[in-house]
Amino acid sequence: MALMPKRIKFRKSQRGRIRGVAGRGNTVAFGEFGLQSLDAGWLTARQIEAGRVAATHFLHREGRVYIRVFPHKPVSSKPLETRMGKGKGEPEYYVACIKPGTMLYEIGGVEEDVAKRALSRVSHKMPFKCRFVVRRHGV
Amino acid sequence: MELAQLTAESRKAAGSRAAARLRKEGKLPGIVYGHKEEPQAVALSLHALELALQHGAHLLELNLDGVTQQVLIKEVQYDHLGTTPVHVDLARVSLDERVNVKVSVELRGTAKGIKEGGILDLTLADIEVQCAVASIPETLRVDVSELGIGQSLHVRDLKLPDGVEAMDAPELVVCTVRMPITAEAVEAAEEGEGTAAPEVIGRKEKEEAAEE
């Protein structure tokens, strides 16, 4: 099931711009290995779900998959064959705004080579370049 | 105990542009403070510090403008990708001093529960300990071979080396062995998630007010 907010303050939002790099949410915090984005972009709820399914399917329910991003931003669109005007379209789906460096997924409880192969499959579902990272210990 | 030796020079130019210029030259801006002396902005070799960090060093022997002093790596700031250090905090210490440091946990052995089909979850990868500067452990080795399914290892259960004291709460869970998540549990969790449109905060009140 695709992720979406339970309660929102405004049904529709403007498109906005993704500026800068990830200053937070850019370290492996829960698992031992992570998938880090190298580009900026929108990650739709469907893509997040596709990544989760790819990882859990590969891991055969071993280990643990953490999703580090959430689609907060509603994206609206106009129905097909509609004339322009008559106001903004209805929200169609939700996206997460991703900055370079954002940790997208994390995996714990499995060996490094298994995590690497699982996250490689996930990276194929992502709309931007990603890389595999290992948790940094100590300072 | 052999310490990693680094040479640093004091720097006068402060600010982000001066720091960026330093980084271009392969140097790393940092600061040395502690022992009730004036904080001193320094520049040191990035490569040398990275080597020391790779070897798990906590303590360094810093040659600052010809004067040698022992310093503890307090914090290393990384860039947005977490690959290149951009700044380092060094604290002056003496070897008999006790300090608080974070030490990583290294799990040893195969848990009993894993042989029965369980999964080992490491929840606390780094533990804050207090110890003498000269005896900071590289890692804390934790034997998990006795852990069965559903059993956890807490901070209070850790066997720490002499003179090392855990500063984290004793009831914190370090690792636990749990059963794998079943397909039924995943389905049940998914059924709970609705597909309906999100509730708009404060909308009802406004609508009611409009009707009035």
Coordinates of C-alpha atoms in Angstrom, one line a residue:
Chain A
M1 CA 0.0 0.0 0.0
A2 CA 1.4 3.4 -1.0
L3 CA 2.3 5.8 1.8
M4 CA 0.3 9.0 2.2
P5 CA -0.2 11.5 5.0
K6 CA -3.1 10.8 7.4
R7 CA -3.9 14.5 8.2
I8 CA -2.8 17.5 6.2
K9 CA -3.2 21.2 6.6
F10 CA -3.7 22.1 2.9
R11 CA -5.0 19.7 0.2
K12 CA -2.9 21.2 -2.6
S13 CA 0.6 22.6 -2.7
Q14 CA 2.7 24.5 -5.2
R15 CA 5.4 22.7 -7.0
G16 CA 8.4 24.4 -5.3
R17 CA 12.1 23.9 -6.0
I18 CA 14.6 21.5 -4.4
R19 CA 17.6 23.6 -3.5
G20 CA 20.8 22.6 -1.7
V21 CA 21.9 19.3 -0.2
A22 CA 20.7 17.2 2.6
G23 CA 21.8 18.6 5.9
R24 CA 19.8 16.1 7.9
G25 CA 18.6 12.5 7.3
N26 CA 21.8 11.8 5.5
T27 CA 23.4 9.2 7.8
V28 CA 22.7 5.5 8.5
A29 CA 20.7 5.8 11.7
F30 CA 18.7 2.6 12.2
G31 CA 20.2 -0.3 10.3
E32 CA 23.7 -1.2 9.3
F33 CA 23.6 -0.4 5.6
G34 CA 21.8 2.3 3.6
L35 CA 20.8 3.5 0.2
Q36 CA 21.8 7.2 -0.3
S37 CA 20.5 9.4 -3.1
L38 CA 23.1 11.3 -5.1
D39 CA 20.7 13.6 -7.0
A40 CA 17.7 15.7 -6.2
G41 CA 14.1 14.9 -7.3
W42 CA 10.7 13.8 -6.4
L43 CA 10.2 10.3 -5.1
T44 CA 6.6 9.2 -5.5
A45 CA 4.8 7.0 -2.9
R46 CA 4.5 4.3 -5.6
Q47 CA 8.3 4.3 -6.1
I48 CA 8.9 4.1 -2.4
E49 CA 6.5 1.2 -2.2
A50 CA 8.2 -0.5 -5.2
G51 CA 11.6 -0.2 -3.5
R52 CA 10.2 -1.6 -0.2
V53 CA 8.7 -4.6 -2.1
A54 CA 11.9 -5.2 -4.0
A55 CA 14.0 -5.2 -0.8
T56 CA 11.6 -7.4 1.3
H57 CA 11.1 -9.8 -1.5
F58 CA 14.8 -10.3 -2.0
L59 CA 15.5 -10.6 1.8
H60 CA 12.7 -13.3 2.2
R61 CA 11.5 -11.5 5.3
E62 CA 15.0 -11.8 6.9
G63 CA 16.6 -8.7 8.3
R64 CA 14.7 -5.4 8.6
V65 CA 14.0 -2.7 6.0
Y66 CA 13.7 0.9 7.2
I67 CA 12.1 3.5 4.9
R68 CA 13.7 6.9 5.8
V69 CA 11.6 9.1 3.6
F70 CA 7.9 10.0 3.6
P71 CA 5.8 11.4 0.8
H72 CA 4.3 14.6 2.4
K73 CA 3.8 16.7 -0.8
P74 CA 0.6 16.4 -2.7
V75 CA 0.9 16.6 -6.5
S76 CA -2.3 17.6 -8.4
S77 CA -3.1 17.1 -12.1
K78 CA -5.9 17.9 -14.4
P79 CA -8.1 15.1 -15.9
L80 CA -7.5 14.1 -19.5
E81 CA -9.3 16.0 -22.3
T82 CA -10.1 19.0 -20.0
R83 CA -9.8 22.6 -21.2
M84 CA -7.4 24.8 -19.4
G85 CA -8.7 26.9 -16.5
K86 CA -11.4 26.1 -14.1
G87 CA -9.0 26.0 -11.2
K88 CA -6.2 23.7 -10.0
G89 CA -6.6 20.0 -10.5
E90 CA -7.3 17.5 -7.8
P91 CA -4.4 15.8 -5.8
E92 CA -3.4 12.6 -7.6
Y93 CA -0.5 11.3 -5.7
Y94 CA 2.1 12.2 -3.0
V95 CA 5.8 12.6 -3.3
A96 CA 8.9 13.0 -1.1
C97 CA 11.3 15.8 -2.0
I98 CA 14.7 14.3 -2.0
K99 CA 18.0 16.2 -1.8
P100 CA 21.4 14.8 -2.7
G101 CA 22.7 12.9 0.3
T102 CA 19.3 11.8 1.7
M103 CA 19.2 8.3 3.1
L104 CA 16.3 6.6 1.4
Y105 CA 16.3 3.0 2.8
E106 CA 18.2 1.2 5.5
I107 CA 18.7 -2.5 6.1
G108 CA 19.8 -4.2 9.3
G109 CA 20.2 -7.8 10.5
V110 CA 21.8 -9.3 7.3
E111 CA 25.3 -9.7 6.0
E112 CA 26.8 -6.9 3.9
D113 CA 26.8 -8.7 0.6
V114 CA 23.1 -9.6 1.0
A115 CA 22.2 -6.0 1.9
K116 CA 24.2 -4.8 -1.1
R117 CA 22.3 -7.0 -3.5
A118 CA 19.0 -6.1 -2.0
L119 CA 19.7 -2.3 -2.1
S120 CA 21.0 -2.7 -5.7
R121 CA 17.6 -4.0 -6.7
V122 CA 16.0 -1.1 -4.8
S123 CA 18.2 1.4 -6.6
H124 CA 16.8 0.3 -10.0
K125 CA 13.3 1.5 -8.8
M126 CA 14.6 4.9 -7.9
P127 CA 14.3 7.8 -10.3
F128 CA 17.8 9.1 -9.6
K129 CA 21.4 7.8 -8.9
C130 CA 21.9 6.2 -5.6
R131 CA 24.8 4.5 -3.8
F132 CA 25.2 1.8 -1.1
V133 CA 26.7 3.0 2.2
V134 CA 27.7 1.3 5.4
R135 CA 27.1 2.8 8.9
R136 CA 30.0 4.9 10.3
H137 CA 30.9 3.9 13.8
G138 CA 32.4 6.1 16.6
V139 CA 33.4 9.7 15.8
Chain B
M1 CA 50.4 3.3 23.9
E2 CA 51.4 4.7 20.5
L3 CA 49.4 7.7 19.3
A4 CA 48.8 8.9 15.8
Q5 CA 50.9 12.0 15.2
L6 CA 49.5 14.9 13.3
T7 CA 51.0 18.3 12.5
A8 CA 48.8 21.4 12.6
E9 CA 49.3 25.1 12.1
S10 CA 47.2 27.8 13.7
R11 CA 45.0 29.7 11.3
K12 CA 43.9 33.3 11.6
A13 CA 41.4 33.6 8.7
A14 CA 37.9 32.6 9.9
G15 CA 34.7 32.1 8.0
S16 CA 33.3 29.8 5.3
R17 CA 35.3 31.2 2.4
A18 CA 38.6 30.9 4.1
A19 CA 37.7 27.4 5.2
A20 CA 36.7 26.5 1.6
R21 CA 40.1 27.8 0.4
L22 CA 41.9 25.6 3.0
R23 CA 39.9 22.5 1.9
K24 CA 41.0 23.2 -1.7
E25 CA 44.6 22.9 -0.6
G26 CA 43.9 19.5 1.0
K27 CA 43.8 20.9 4.5
L28 CA 41.1 20.6 7.1
P29 CA 39.9 23.4 9.3
G30 CA 39.5 22.5 13.0
I31 CA 39.5 23.9 16.5
V32 CA 41.4 22.9 19.6
Y33 CA 39.9 23.7 22.9
G34 CA 39.7 22.7 26.6
H35 CA 41.8 22.8 29.8
K36 CA 40.6 26.4 30.4
E37 CA 42.8 27.7 27.6
E38 CA 41.8 29.9 24.7
P39 CA 40.2 28.0 21.8
Q40 CA 42.6 27.9 18.9
A41 CA 41.6 27.6 15.2
V42 CA 43.9 25.2 13.4
A43 CA 44.4 23.7 10.0
L44 CA 45.7 20.1 9.6
S45 CA 46.2 17.6 6.8
L46 CA 43.0 16.0 5.7
H47 CA 44.8 12.8 4.5
A48 CA 46.6 12.3 7.8
L49 CA 43.3 12.7 9.8
E50 CA 41.4 10.4 7.5
L51 CA 44.2 7.7 8.0
A52 CA 43.9 8.2 11.8
L53 CA 40.1 7.8 11.7
Q54 CA 40.4 4.7 9.5
H55 CA 42.5 3.1 12.2
G56 CA 39.9 3.9 14.8
A57 CA 42.0 6.6 16.6
H58 CA 40.3 8.6 19.4
L59 CA 43.4 10.2 20.7
L60 CA 46.0 12.1 18.7
E61 CA 49.4 13.7 19.4
L62 CA 49.1 17.1 17.8
N63 CA 52.1 19.1 17.0
L64 CA 50.7 22.6 16.9
D65 CA 53.3 25.3 15.8
G66 CA 56.1 23.2 17.4
V67 CA 54.3 22.5 20.7
T68 CA 53.1 18.9 21.1
Q69 CA 49.9 18.1 23.0
Q70 CA 47.5 15.2 23.4
V71 CA 44.1 15.9 21.9
L72 CA 40.9 13.9 21.8
I73 CA 38.8 13.8 18.6
K74 CA 35.5 15.2 19.9
E75 CA 33.6 15.5 16.7
V76 CA 34.1 15.2 13.0
Q77 CA 31.7 17.0 10.7
Y78 CA 31.2 15.4 7.2
D79 CA 29.9 16.7 4.0
H80 CA 26.3 15.9 2.9
L81 CA 27.3 12.5 1.4
G82 CA 29.2 11.6 4.6
T83 CA 32.4 10.9 2.8
T84 CA 34.8 13.8 3.3
P85 CA 35.4 15.5 6.7
V86 CA 34.8 19.2 6.6
H87 CA 35.7 20.2 10.2
V88 CA 37.1 18.6 13.3
D89 CA 36.8 19.4 17.0
L90 CA 39.8 18.5 19.1
A91 CA 39.8 18.7 22.9
R92 CA 43.0 19.0 24.9
V93 CA 43.4 16.1 27.4
S94 CA 45.9 14.7 29.7
L95 CA 46.5 10.9 29.8
D96 CA 45.2 10.4 33.3
E97 CA 42.0 12.3 32.7
R98 CA 38.6 10.5 32.4
V99 CA 36.5 11.3 29.4
N100 CA 33.2 10.4 27.8
V101 CA 33.5 8.8 24.3
K102 CA 31.3 6.8 22.0
V103 CA 32.6 3.3 21.3
S104 CA 31.1 1.0 18.7
V105 CA 29.6 -2.4 19.6
E106 CA 31.0 -5.5 18.0
L107 CA 28.8 -8.6 18.2
R108 CA 30.7 -11.9 18.6
G109 CA 29.4 -15.4 18.1
T110 CA 26.2 -16.8 16.6
A111 CA 23.1 -16.4 18.8
K112 CA 21.2 -19.5 19.8
G113 CA 18.0 -17.9 18.5
I114 CA 19.5 -17.5 15.0
K115 CA 20.0 -21.2 14.7
E116 CA 16.3 -21.6 15.5
G117 CA 15.3 -19.2 12.7
G118 CA 15.5 -15.9 14.5
I119 CA 17.0 -12.6 13.4
L120 CA 19.6 -10.6 15.4
D121 CA 18.7 -6.9 15.5
L122 CA 21.4 -4.5 16.6
T123 CA 19.6 -1.5 18.0
L124 CA 22.4 0.4 19.8
A125 CA 25.5 0.4 17.5
D126 CA 27.5 2.9 19.6
I127 CA 27.6 3.1 23.4
E128 CA 28.8 6.1 25.4
V129 CA 31.4 5.1 28.0
Q130 CA 33.5 6.9 30.5
C131 CA 37.1 5.9 30.8
A132 CA 40.7 7.1 31.2
V133 CA 42.0 8.7 28.1
A134 CA 44.9 6.2 27.9
S135 CA 42.5 3.2 27.9
I136 CA 39.8 4.0 25.4
P137 CA 38.7 0.6 24.0
E138 CA 38.6 0.3 20.2
T139 CA 35.4 -1.6 20.2
L140 CA 33.2 -3.2 22.8
R141 CA 33.0 -6.9 22.1
V142 CA 29.7 -8.4 23.1
D143 CA 29.1 -12.2 23.2
V144 CA 25.6 -13.0 21.9
S145 CA 25.9 -16.7 21.7
E146 CA 23.5 -17.3 24.6
L147 CA 20.7 -15.2 23.2
G148 CA 17.5 -17.1 22.4
I149 CA 14.5 -15.9 20.4
G150 CA 12.8 -13.0 22.1
Q151 CA 15.8 -12.4 24.4
S152 CA 17.6 -9.0 24.5
L153 CA 20.9 -7.8 25.7
H154 CA 20.8 -4.6 27.7
V155 CA 23.5 -2.0 28.5
R156 CA 23.5 -3.4 32.1
D157 CA 24.5 -6.9 30.8
L158 CA 27.6 -5.7 29.0
K159 CA 30.9 -6.9 30.4
L160 CA 33.1 -3.8 30.1
P161 CA 36.9 -3.7 30.5
D162 CA 38.3 -2.6 33.8
G163 CA 38.0 1.2 34.3
V164 CA 35.4 1.6 31.7
E165 CA 31.9 2.6 32.8
A166 CA 28.8 2.8 30.6
M167 CA 27.1 6.2 30.6
D168 CA 24.0 5.2 28.6
A169 CA 20.9 4.2 30.6
P170 CA 21.2 0.6 31.9
E171 CA 17.8 -0.5 30.6
L172 CA 18.7 0.4 26.9
V173 CA 18.5 -2.6 24.6
V174 CA 21.7 -3.2 22.7
C175 CA 20.5 -6.1 20.6
T176 CA 17.6 -8.5 20.4
V177 CA 16.8 -11.8 18.7
R178 CA 13.4 -11.8 17.1
M179 CA 11.3 -14.0 14.8
P180 CA 11.2 -13.0 11.2
I181 CA 8.1 -11.0 10.2
T182 CA 5.6 -13.4 8.7
A183 CA 3.7 -12.7 5.5
E184 CA 0.4 -12.6 7.4
A185 CA 1.7 -9.9 9.7
V186 CA 2.7 -7.8 6.7
E187 CA -0.7 -8.3 5.1
A188 CA -2.4 -7.4 8.4
A189 CA -0.3 -4.2 8.7
E190 CA -1.1 -3.3 5.1
E191 CA -4.9 -3.8 5.6
G192 CA -4.8 -1.2 8.4
E193 CA -3.5 1.5 6.0
G194 CA -6.4 3.3 4.3
T195 CA -6.4 4.6 0.8
A196 CA -8.9 7.4 1.5
A197 CA -7.9 11.0 1.0
P198 CA -6.1 12.5 4.0
E199 CA -8.2 14.5 6.6
V200 CA -7.7 18.2 6.2
I201 CA -6.9 19.8 9.6
G202 CA -9.5 22.4 10.6
R203 CA -11.6 22.1 7.5
K204 CA -14.8 21.0 9.2
E205 CA -14.8 24.0 11.5
K206 CA -14.4 26.3 8.6
E207 CA -17.2 24.6 6.6
E208 CA -19.5 24.8 9.7
A209 CA -18.7 28.5 10.0
A210 CA -19.5 29.1 6.3
E211 CA -22.8 27.3 6.7
E212 CA -23.8 29.5 9.6

